[in-house]
Amino acid sequence: MTVIVSIASTLTVAVLAGFFLTDKIISFRRHLVENIVTLADVVGINSTASLTFDVPETAREILGALSVESRIIMAGIARTDGRLFATYRNPEFNGPPELAEGFFDDVRRWFAEPSAWPARGHVFSPSHLDVIRPIRLKDIVIGHVAIRADLGPLTRRIILSAAVALLLIGALWGFVHLIAKRLHRSVVDPVLELTRTMESVSRRRDYSTRVAKVYDDEVGMLIAGFNDMLSQIQKRDDELEMHRNRLEDAVARRTAELKRSYEQLKLEMAERSRIQDQLTRA
């Protein structure tokens, strides 16, 4: 019973933890996308003049403001024909080199194959997030902003959430185990004691045995009913024993009376025989 309760509770908590982790992952990813898209749109708005007047130095300065966001690995501003206008690389990024080096190749591939562009303007990879946003000037697209963000911090937050969830599962499992043991003491132990008493009564025929009643619950009612049944059986046996003793006493008295009558009859027969002998001699 303890194992069943523990397994059922653990599965329930595991399912809840799975939903919790899934919600956290979706929430983290959504917030990251919203933040990077907002930064890309801000860069795009501030870069319209640089693109219009062909001033890449200003665009690079604007991209340099992305250094406030440590998760951004690379960023670039491209013209509508796919040529890079300005680029940015996080000088503090110490991740895999190919994560940064392949970014502009992906940007060129996106412009060379428009069908390869992410439909929602962003795409997740196992290690990074790529966002591409248009730069508009009076509803005319004059370029694009592409940003690659590192998913390392996001992964660490997910791992931390998973660790918290595992600790929560462990704590809840321990709590459930304690409850199961308490349930075992309050339900299973009295039932086992009742079973042992039933076996003892059935083997020894000792109906004076009683089971201790601990709680006034359903199990306590069962024990009370069992004890009442034993009391009735014991009362019936006592009455039968009393009737048997009375019957034995009556039989003994009747036997004694019959024995006395028999002795008296023998004496009378002997007397008659003696008198008959006397008569015969007379």
PDB file of C-alpha atoms in Angstrom:
ATOM      1  CA  MET A   1       0.000   0.000   0.000  1.00  0.00           C
ATOM      2  CA  THR A   2       2.853   2.340   0.829  1.00  0.00           C
ATOM      3  CA  VAL A   3       4.514   1.591  -2.507  1.00  0.00           C
ATOM      4  CA  ILE A   4       1.285   2.161  -4.424  1.00  0.00           C
ATOM      5  CA  VAL A   5       0.629   5.488  -2.698  1.00  0.00           C
ATOM      6  CA  SER A   6       4.248   6.583  -3.186  1.00  0.00           C
ATOM      7  CA  ILE A   7       4.309   5.641  -6.877  1.00  0.00           C
ATOM      8  CA  ALA A   8       0.969   7.296  -7.601  1.00  0.00           C
ATOM      9  CA  SER A   9       1.979  10.472  -5.769  1.00  0.00           C
ATOM     10  CA  THR A  10       5.406  10.537  -7.430  1.00  0.00           C
ATOM     11  CA  LEU A  11       3.851  10.172 -10.882  1.00  0.00           C
ATOM     12  CA  THR A  12       1.387  12.951 -10.097  1.00  0.00           C
ATOM     13  CA  VAL A  13       4.140  15.267  -8.879  1.00  0.00           C
ATOM     14  CA  ALA A  14       6.321  14.320 -11.876  1.00  0.00           C
ATOM     15  CA  VAL A  15       3.514  15.212 -14.288  1.00  0.00           C
ATOM     16  CA  LEU A  16       2.976  18.527 -12.506  1.00  0.00           C
ATOM     17  CA  ALA A  17       6.730  19.175 -12.579  1.00  0.00           C
ATOM     18  CA  GLY A  18       6.743  18.382 -16.305  1.00  0.00           C
ATOM     19  CA  PHE A  19       3.998  20.933 -16.891  1.00  0.00           C
ATOM     20  CA  PHE A  20       5.901  23.405 -14.711  1.00  0.00           C
ATOM     21  CA  LEU A  21       9.135  22.911 -16.680  1.00  0.00           C
ATOM     22  CA  THR A  22       7.319  23.075 -20.004  1.00  0.00           C
ATOM     23  CA  ASP A  23       5.635  26.316 -18.993  1.00  0.00           C
ATOM     24  CA  LYS A  24       8.977  27.714 -17.806  1.00  0.00           C
ATOM     25  CA  ILE A  25      10.725  26.781 -21.045  1.00  0.00           C
ATOM     26  CA  ILE A  26       7.968  28.289 -23.174  1.00  0.00           C
ATOM     27  CA  SER A  27       7.916  31.409 -20.974  1.00  0.00           C
ATOM     28  CA  PHE A  28      11.728  31.817 -21.093  1.00  0.00           C
ATOM     29  CA  ARG A  29      11.823  31.387 -24.867  1.00  0.00           C
ATOM     30  CA  ARG A  30       8.954  33.799 -25.403  1.00  0.00           C
ATOM     31  CA  HIS A  31      10.520  36.480 -23.213  1.00  0.00           C
ATOM     32  CA  LEU A  32      13.886  36.034 -24.918  1.00  0.00           C
ATOM     33  CA  VAL A  33      12.312  36.404 -28.356  1.00  0.00           C
ATOM     34  CA  GLU A  34      10.371  39.467 -27.240  1.00  0.00           C
ATOM     35  CA  ASN A  35      13.521  41.100 -25.848  1.00  0.00           C
ATOM     36  CA  ILE A  36      15.681  40.373 -28.897  1.00  0.00           C
ATOM     37  CA  VAL A  37      12.926  41.416 -31.323  1.00  0.00           C
ATOM     38  CA  THR A  38      12.491  44.674 -29.390  1.00  0.00           C
ATOM     39  CA  LEU A  39      16.242  45.356 -29.562  1.00  0.00           C
ATOM     40  CA  ALA A  40      16.267  44.550 -33.284  1.00  0.00           C
ATOM     41  CA  ASP A  41      13.369  46.925 -33.927  1.00  0.00           C
ATOM     42  CA  VAL A  42      15.071  49.682 -31.910  1.00  0.00           C
ATOM     43  CA  VAL A  43      18.297  49.177 -33.884  1.00  0.00           C
ATOM     44  CA  GLY A  44      16.331  49.204 -37.117  1.00  0.00           C
ATOM     45  CA  ILE A  45      14.555  52.431 -36.265  1.00  0.00           C
ATOM     46  CA  ASN A  46      17.823  54.144 -35.302  1.00  0.00           C
ATOM     47  CA  SER A  47      19.610  52.840 -38.420  1.00  0.00           C
ATOM     48  CA  THR A  48      17.250  54.245 -41.055  1.00  0.00           C
ATOM     49  CA  ALA A  49      19.263  57.415 -41.426  1.00  0.00           C
ATOM     50  CA  SER A  50      22.560  55.498 -41.645  1.00  0.00           C
ATOM     51  CA  LEU A  51      21.204  53.262 -44.405  1.00  0.00           C
ATOM     52  CA  THR A  52      19.577  56.127 -46.234  1.00  0.00           C
ATOM     53  CA  PHE A  53      22.713  58.267 -46.247  1.00  0.00           C
ATOM     54  CA  ASP A  54      25.150  55.330 -46.446  1.00  0.00           C
ATOM     55  CA  VAL A  55      26.983  55.983 -43.174  1.00  0.00           C
ATOM     56  CA  PRO A  56      28.090  52.537 -41.890  1.00  0.00           C
ATOM     57  CA  GLU A  57      30.138  54.051 -39.052  1.00  0.00           C
ATOM     58  CA  THR A  58      26.974  55.368 -37.448  1.00  0.00           C
ATOM     59  CA  ALA A  59      25.294  51.990 -37.920  1.00  0.00           C
ATOM     60  CA  ARG A  60      28.226  50.256 -36.209  1.00  0.00           C
ATOM     61  CA  GLU A  61      27.922  52.642 -33.262  1.00  0.00           C
ATOM     62  CA  ILE A  62      24.242  51.867 -33.040  1.00  0.00           C
ATOM     63  CA  LEU A  63      24.990  48.152 -33.105  1.00  0.00           C
ATOM     64  CA  GLY A  64      27.618  48.680 -30.417  1.00  0.00           C
ATOM     65  CA  ALA A  65      24.826  49.640 -28.036  1.00  0.00           C
ATOM     66  CA  LEU A  66      23.827  45.968 -28.067  1.00  0.00           C
ATOM     67  CA  SER A  67      26.736  45.304 -25.714  1.00  0.00           C
ATOM     68  CA  VAL A  68      24.348  46.011 -22.831  1.00  0.00           C
ATOM     69  CA  GLU A  69      22.752  42.667 -23.654  1.00  0.00           C
ATOM     70  CA  SER A  70      25.344  40.009 -22.849  1.00  0.00           C
ATOM     71  CA  ARG A  71      23.331  37.263 -24.537  1.00  0.00           C
ATOM     72  CA  ILE A  72      23.797  38.808 -28.014  1.00  0.00           C
ATOM     73  CA  ILE A  73      26.690  37.137 -29.843  1.00  0.00           C
ATOM     74  CA  MET A  74      26.543  38.741 -33.255  1.00  0.00           C
ATOM     75  CA  ALA A  75      24.434  41.324 -35.008  1.00  0.00           C
ATOM     76  CA  GLY A  76      24.400  42.860 -38.454  1.00  0.00           C
ATOM     77  CA  ILE A  77      22.594  45.326 -40.666  1.00  0.00           C
ATOM     78  CA  ALA A  78      22.123  44.243 -44.264  1.00  0.00           C
ATOM     79  CA  ARG A  79      20.838  46.008 -47.321  1.00  0.00           C
ATOM     80  CA  THR A  80      17.868  44.664 -49.204  1.00  0.00           C
ATOM     81  CA  ASP A  81      20.195  42.912 -51.676  1.00  0.00           C
ATOM     82  CA  GLY A  82      21.853  40.955 -48.851  1.00  0.00           C
ATOM     83  CA  ARG A  83      25.114  42.937 -48.664  1.00  0.00           C
ATOM     84  CA  LEU A  84      26.245  43.550 -45.091  1.00  0.00           C
ATOM     85  CA  PHE A  85      26.191  47.206 -44.168  1.00  0.00           C
ATOM     86  CA  ALA A  86      27.476  47.032 -40.565  1.00  0.00           C
ATOM     87  CA  THR A  87      28.295  44.257 -38.121  1.00  0.00           C
ATOM     88  CA  TYR A  88      28.733  43.769 -34.403  1.00  0.00           C
ATOM     89  CA  ARG A  89      30.399  41.000 -32.388  1.00  0.00           C
ATOM     90  CA  ASN A  90      30.283  40.694 -28.631  1.00  0.00           C
ATOM     91  CA  PRO A  91      33.921  40.986 -27.489  1.00  0.00           C
ATOM     92  CA  GLU A  92      33.153  39.140 -24.247  1.00  0.00           C
ATOM     93  CA  PHE A  93      31.656  36.093 -25.934  1.00  0.00           C
ATOM     94  CA  ASN A  94      33.766  33.035 -25.113  1.00  0.00           C
ATOM     95  CA  GLY A  95      31.566  30.331 -26.553  1.00  0.00           C
ATOM     96  CA  PRO A  96      32.262  28.073 -29.554  1.00  0.00           C
ATOM     97  CA  PRO A  97      33.841  30.090 -32.393  1.00  0.00           C
ATOM     98  CA  GLU A  98      31.665  28.490 -35.048  1.00  0.00           C
ATOM     99  CA  LEU A  99      28.623  29.873 -33.267  1.00  0.00           C
ATOM    100  CA  ALA A 100      29.726  33.382 -34.221  1.00  0.00           C
ATOM    101  CA  GLU A 101      31.564  32.690 -37.450  1.00  0.00           C
ATOM    102  CA  GLY A 102      28.613  31.013 -39.143  1.00  0.00           C
ATOM    103  CA  PHE A 103      26.177  33.816 -38.396  1.00  0.00           C
ATOM    104  CA  PHE A 104      26.869  36.048 -41.405  1.00  0.00           C
ATOM    105  CA  ASP A 105      26.911  33.001 -43.672  1.00  0.00           C
ATOM    106  CA  ASP A 106      23.396  32.276 -42.477  1.00  0.00           C
ATOM    107  CA  VAL A 107      22.412  35.897 -43.097  1.00  0.00           C
ATOM    108  CA  ARG A 108      23.689  35.720 -46.686  1.00  0.00           C
ATOM    109  CA  ARG A 109      21.906  32.405 -47.184  1.00  0.00           C
ATOM    110  CA  TRP A 110      18.654  33.928 -45.938  1.00  0.00           C
ATOM    111  CA  PHE A 111      18.893  36.744 -48.450  1.00  0.00           C
ATOM    112  CA  ALA A 112      19.946  34.392 -51.241  1.00  0.00           C
ATOM    113  CA  GLU A 113      17.035  32.060 -50.455  1.00  0.00           C
ATOM    114  CA  PRO A 114      14.076  34.073 -49.159  1.00  0.00           C
ATOM    115  CA  SER A 115      12.126  30.823 -48.721  1.00  0.00           C
ATOM    116  CA  ALA A 116      14.652  29.849 -46.022  1.00  0.00           C
ATOM    117  CA  TRP A 117      13.740  32.841 -43.881  1.00  0.00           C
ATOM    118  CA  PRO A 118      12.014  31.941 -40.622  1.00  0.00           C
ATOM    119  CA  ALA A 119       8.294  32.512 -41.043  1.00  0.00           C
ATOM    120  CA  ARG A 120       7.965  34.335 -37.724  1.00  0.00           C
ATOM    121  CA  GLY A 121      11.195  36.251 -38.061  1.00  0.00           C
ATOM    122  CA  HIS A 122      13.076  34.090 -35.553  1.00  0.00           C
ATOM    123  CA  VAL A 123      14.363  30.543 -35.371  1.00  0.00           C
ATOM    124  CA  PHE A 124      15.689  28.508 -32.446  1.00  0.00           C
ATOM    125  CA  SER A 125      18.701  26.237 -32.667  1.00  0.00           C
ATOM    126  CA  PRO A 126      20.073  24.039 -29.877  1.00  0.00           C
ATOM    127  CA  SER A 127      22.665  26.670 -28.959  1.00  0.00           C
ATOM    128  CA  HIS A 128      21.381  30.016 -30.232  1.00  0.00           C
ATOM    129  CA  LEU A 129      18.452  32.138 -31.353  1.00  0.00           C
ATOM    130  CA  ASP A 130      18.463  33.987 -34.693  1.00  0.00           C
ATOM    131  CA  VAL A 131      16.196  36.984 -35.244  1.00  0.00           C
ATOM    132  CA  ILE A 132      15.788  38.938 -38.466  1.00  0.00           C
ATOM    133  CA  ARG A 133      13.682  42.106 -38.627  1.00  0.00           C
ATOM    134  CA  PRO A 134      13.047  44.554 -41.477  1.00  0.00           C
ATOM    135  CA  ILE A 135      14.174  48.177 -41.408  1.00  0.00           C
ATOM    136  CA  ARG A 136      11.442  50.401 -42.811  1.00  0.00           C
ATOM    137  CA  LEU A 137      11.384  53.974 -43.990  1.00  0.00           C
ATOM    138  CA  LYS A 138       7.865  55.190 -44.655  1.00  0.00           C
ATOM    139  CA  ASP A 139       6.603  51.621 -45.091  1.00  0.00           C
ATOM    140  CA  ILE A 140       9.428  50.822 -47.492  1.00  0.00           C
ATOM    141  CA  VAL A 141      11.876  48.105 -46.508  1.00  0.00           C
ATOM    142  CA  ILE A 142      15.384  49.504 -46.881  1.00  0.00           C
ATOM    143  CA  GLY A 143      17.289  46.784 -45.046  1.00  0.00           C
ATOM    144  CA  HIS A 144      17.228  44.175 -42.317  1.00  0.00           C
ATOM    145  CA  VAL A 145      18.621  43.691 -38.831  1.00  0.00           C
ATOM    146  CA  ALA A 146      19.859  40.214 -37.935  1.00  0.00           C
ATOM    147  CA  ILE A 147      20.784  39.240 -34.382  1.00  0.00           C
ATOM    148  CA  ARG A 148      22.113  35.999 -32.954  1.00  0.00           C
ATOM    149  CA  ALA A 149      21.616  35.439 -29.222  1.00  0.00           C
ATOM    150  CA  ASP A 150      23.286  32.824 -27.049  1.00  0.00           C
ATOM    151  CA  LEU A 151      20.955  30.289 -25.417  1.00  0.00           C
ATOM    152  CA  GLY A 152      23.496  29.372 -22.753  1.00  0.00           C
ATOM    153  CA  PRO A 153      21.896  31.557 -20.033  1.00  0.00           C
ATOM    154  CA  LEU A 154      18.482  30.249 -21.018  1.00  0.00           C
ATOM    155  CA  THR A 155      19.732  26.669 -20.805  1.00  0.00           C
ATOM    156  CA  ARG A 156      21.222  27.344 -17.389  1.00  0.00           C
ATOM    157  CA  ARG A 157      17.939  28.799 -16.169  1.00  0.00           C
ATOM    158  CA  ILE A 158      16.099  25.746 -17.483  1.00  0.00           C
ATOM    159  CA  ILE A 159      18.594  23.448 -15.747  1.00  0.00           C
ATOM    160  CA  LEU A 160      18.140  25.425 -12.536  1.00  0.00           C
ATOM    161  CA  SER A 161      14.358  25.133 -12.852  1.00  0.00           C
ATOM    162  CA  ALA A 162      14.715  21.398 -13.499  1.00  0.00           C
ATOM    163  CA  ALA A 163      16.908  21.065 -10.409  1.00  0.00           C
ATOM    164  CA  VAL A 164      14.333  22.963  -8.345  1.00  0.00           C
ATOM    165  CA  ALA A 165      11.603  20.727  -9.751  1.00  0.00           C
ATOM    166  CA  LEU A 166      13.607  17.610  -8.866  1.00  0.00           C
ATOM    167  CA  LEU A 167      14.175  18.908  -5.347  1.00  0.00           C
ATOM    168  CA  LEU A 168      10.471  19.641  -5.100  1.00  0.00           C
ATOM    169  CA  ILE A 169       9.673  16.122  -6.299  1.00  0.00           C
ATOM    170  CA  GLY A 170      12.085  14.684  -3.738  1.00  0.00           C
ATOM    171  CA  ALA A 171      10.620  16.793  -0.925  1.00  0.00           C
ATOM    172  CA  LEU A 172       7.047  15.947  -1.884  1.00  0.00           C
ATOM    173  CA  TRP A 173       7.948  12.277  -2.259  1.00  0.00           C
ATOM    174  CA  GLY A 174       9.402  12.303   1.240  1.00  0.00           C
ATOM    175  CA  PHE A 175       6.274  14.044   2.533  1.00  0.00           C
ATOM    176  CA  VAL A 176       4.047  11.544   0.755  1.00  0.00           C
ATOM    177  CA  HIS A 177       6.143   8.684   2.117  1.00  0.00           C
ATOM    178  CA  LEU A 178       5.623   9.985   5.652  1.00  0.00           C
ATOM    179  CA  ILE A 179       1.889  10.266   5.003  1.00  0.00           C
ATOM    180  CA  ALA A 180       1.883   6.726   3.599  1.00  0.00           C
ATOM    181  CA  LYS A 181       3.667   5.430   6.702  1.00  0.00           C
ATOM    182  CA  ARG A 182       1.167   7.283   8.865  1.00  0.00           C
ATOM    183  CA  LEU A 183      -1.613   5.745   6.787  1.00  0.00           C
ATOM    184  CA  HIS A 184       0.078   2.378   7.227  1.00  0.00           C
ATOM    185  CA  ARG A 185       0.041   2.765  11.008  1.00  0.00           C
ATOM    186  CA  SER A 186      -3.558   3.958  11.133  1.00  0.00           C
ATOM    187  CA  VAL A 187      -5.089   1.603   8.554  1.00  0.00           C
ATOM    188  CA  VAL A 188      -2.855  -1.293   7.592  1.00  0.00           C
ATOM    189  CA  ASP A 189      -1.460  -2.142  11.035  1.00  0.00           C
ATOM    190  CA  PRO A 190      -4.939  -2.471  12.644  1.00  0.00           C
ATOM    191  CA  VAL A 191      -6.092  -4.610   9.707  1.00  0.00           C
ATOM    192  CA  LEU A 192      -3.003  -6.818  10.026  1.00  0.00           C
ATOM    193  CA  GLU A 193      -3.582  -7.110  13.783  1.00  0.00           C
ATOM    194  CA  LEU A 194      -7.202  -8.041  13.078  1.00  0.00           C
ATOM    195  CA  THR A 195      -6.044 -10.697  10.606  1.00  0.00           C
ATOM    196  CA  ARG A 196      -3.564 -12.161  13.083  1.00  0.00           C
ATOM    197  CA  THR A 197      -6.250 -12.269  15.784  1.00  0.00           C
ATOM    198  CA  MET A 198      -8.672 -14.012  13.419  1.00  0.00           C
ATOM    199  CA  GLU A 199      -6.047 -16.647  12.637  1.00  0.00           C
ATOM    200  CA  SER A 200      -5.287 -17.109  16.345  1.00  0.00           C
ATOM    201  CA  VAL A 201      -8.968 -17.456  17.251  1.00  0.00           C
ATOM    202  CA  SER A 202      -9.521 -19.887  14.388  1.00  0.00           C
ATOM    203  CA  ARG A 203      -6.532 -22.010  15.453  1.00  0.00           C
ATOM    204  CA  ARG A 204      -6.865 -21.951  19.249  1.00  0.00           C
ATOM    205  CA  ARG A 205     -10.650 -21.524  19.543  1.00  0.00           C
ATOM    206  CA  ASP A 206     -10.057 -18.909  22.226  1.00  0.00           C
ATOM    207  CA  TYR A 207     -12.974 -16.519  21.921  1.00  0.00           C
ATOM    208  CA  SER A 208     -11.851 -14.414  24.870  1.00  0.00           C
ATOM    209  CA  THR A 209      -9.260 -12.689  22.681  1.00  0.00           C
ATOM    210  CA  ARG A 210      -9.956  -9.068  21.731  1.00  0.00           C
ATOM    211  CA  VAL A 211      -8.422  -6.638  19.213  1.00  0.00           C
ATOM    212  CA  ALA A 212      -7.430  -3.223  20.567  1.00  0.00           C
ATOM    213  CA  LYS A 213      -9.462  -0.421  18.993  1.00  0.00           C
ATOM    214  CA  VAL A 214      -7.307   2.634  18.270  1.00  0.00           C
ATOM    215  CA  TYR A 215      -9.373   4.924  16.022  1.00  0.00           C
ATOM    216  CA  ASP A 216     -13.084   5.543  15.627  1.00  0.00           C
ATOM    217  CA  ASP A 217     -12.985   5.228  11.855  1.00  0.00           C
ATOM    218  CA  GLU A 218     -14.190   2.524   9.463  1.00  0.00           C
ATOM    219  CA  VAL A 219     -11.397   0.183  10.562  1.00  0.00           C
ATOM    220  CA  GLY A 220     -12.294   0.893  14.191  1.00  0.00           C
ATOM    221  CA  MET A 221     -15.925   0.018  13.403  1.00  0.00           C
ATOM    222  CA  LEU A 222     -14.731  -3.227  11.809  1.00  0.00           C
ATOM    223  CA  ILE A 223     -12.660  -4.080  14.896  1.00  0.00           C
ATOM    224  CA  ALA A 224     -15.572  -3.207  17.172  1.00  0.00           C
ATOM    225  CA  GLY A 225     -17.848  -5.487  15.137  1.00  0.00           C
ATOM    226  CA  PHE A 226     -15.283  -8.289  15.286  1.00  0.00           C
ATOM    227  CA  ASN A 227     -14.912  -7.908  19.062  1.00  0.00           C
ATOM    228  CA  ASP A 228     -18.708  -7.878  19.429  1.00  0.00           C
ATOM    229  CA  MET A 229     -18.919 -11.058  17.381  1.00  0.00           C
ATOM    230  CA  LEU A 230     -16.315 -12.707  19.617  1.00  0.00           C
ATOM    231  CA  SER A 231     -18.264 -11.558  22.677  1.00  0.00           C
ATOM    232  CA  GLN A 232     -21.454 -13.117  21.341  1.00  0.00           C
ATOM    233  CA  ILE A 233     -19.663 -16.361  20.503  1.00  0.00           C
ATOM    234  CA  GLN A 234     -18.040 -16.405  23.941  1.00  0.00           C
ATOM    235  CA  LYS A 235     -21.407 -15.730  25.585  1.00  0.00           C
ATOM    236  CA  ARG A 236     -22.984 -18.549  23.605  1.00  0.00           C
ATOM    237  CA  ASP A 237     -20.146 -20.890  24.550  1.00  0.00           C
ATOM    238  CA  ASP A 238     -20.480 -19.906  28.226  1.00  0.00           C
ATOM    239  CA  GLU A 239     -24.219 -20.612  28.084  1.00  0.00           C
ATOM    240  CA  LEU A 240     -23.585 -23.941  26.376  1.00  0.00           C
ATOM    241  CA  GLU A 241     -20.949 -24.774  28.990  1.00  0.00           C
ATOM    242  CA  MET A 242     -23.377 -23.873  31.757  1.00  0.00           C
ATOM    243  CA  HIS A 243     -26.158 -26.009  30.214  1.00  0.00           C
ATOM    244  CA  ARG A 244     -23.708 -28.850  29.762  1.00  0.00           C
ATOM    245  CA  ASN A 245     -22.649 -28.609  33.397  1.00  0.00           C
ATOM    246  CA  ARG A 246     -26.302 -28.562  34.503  1.00  0.00           C
ATOM    247  CA  LEU A 247     -27.039 -31.550  32.285  1.00  0.00           C
ATOM    248  CA  GLU A 248     -24.051 -33.417  33.675  1.00  0.00           C
ATOM    249  CA  ASP A 249     -25.220 -32.641  37.210  1.00  0.00           C
ATOM    250  CA  ALA A 250     -28.721 -33.844  36.374  1.00  0.00           C
ATOM    251  CA  VAL A 251     -27.388 -37.001  34.780  1.00  0.00           C
ATOM    252  CA  ALA A 252     -25.153 -37.595  37.780  1.00  0.00           C
ATOM    253  CA  ARG A 253     -28.082 -37.154  40.172  1.00  0.00           C
ATOM    254  CA  ARG A 254     -30.307 -39.389  38.098  1.00  0.00           C
ATOM    255  CA  THR A 255     -27.564 -41.974  37.843  1.00  0.00           C
ATOM    256  CA  ALA A 256     -27.118 -41.868  41.613  1.00  0.00           C
ATOM    257  CA  GLU A 257     -30.892 -42.271  42.111  1.00  0.00           C
ATOM    258  CA  LEU A 258     -30.985 -45.175  39.692  1.00  0.00           C
ATOM    259  CA  LYS A 259     -28.007 -46.726  41.452  1.00  0.00           C
ATOM    260  CA  ARG A 260     -29.721 -46.401  44.817  1.00  0.00           C
ATOM    261  CA  SER A 261     -32.929 -47.834  43.390  1.00  0.00           C
ATOM    262  CA  TYR A 262     -30.978 -50.700  41.898  1.00  0.00           C
ATOM    263  CA  GLU A 263     -29.278 -51.422  45.220  1.00  0.00           C
ATOM    264  CA  GLN A 264     -32.611 -51.268  47.013  1.00  0.00           C
ATOM    265  CA  LEU A 265     -34.113 -53.580  44.404  1.00  0.00           C
ATOM    266  CA  LYS A 266     -31.276 -56.037  44.863  1.00  0.00           C
ATOM    267  CA  LEU A 267     -31.856 -55.980  48.619  1.00  0.00           C
ATOM    268  CA  GLU A 268     -35.588 -56.561  48.160  1.00  0.00           C
ATOM    269  CA  MET A 269     -34.955 -59.426  45.752  1.00  0.00           C
ATOM    270  CA  ALA A 270     -32.461 -60.951  48.172  1.00  0.00           C
ATOM    271  CA  GLU A 271     -35.027 -60.616  51.003  1.00  0.00           C
ATOM    272  CA  ARG A 272     -37.725 -62.199  48.868  1.00  0.00           C
ATOM    273  CA  SER A 273     -35.372 -65.034  47.995  1.00  0.00           C
ATOM    274  CA  ARG A 274     -34.573 -65.588  51.669  1.00  0.00           C
ATOM    275  CA  ILE A 275     -38.261 -65.559  52.633  1.00  0.00           C
ATOM    276  CA  GLN A 276     -39.070 -67.970  49.795  1.00  0.00           C
ATOM    277  CA  ASP A 277     -36.346 -70.299  50.987  1.00  0.00           C
ATOM    278  CA  GLN A 278     -37.801 -70.200  54.502  1.00  0.00           C
ATOM    279  CA  LEU A 279     -41.238 -70.939  53.118  1.00  0.00           C
ATOM    280  CA  THR A 280     -39.862 -73.802  51.129  1.00  0.00           C
ATOM    281  CA  ARG A 281     -38.182 -75.283  54.209  1.00  0.00           C
ATOM    282  CA  ALA A 282     -41.352 -74.735  56.229  1.00  0.00           C
TER     283      ALA A 282
END
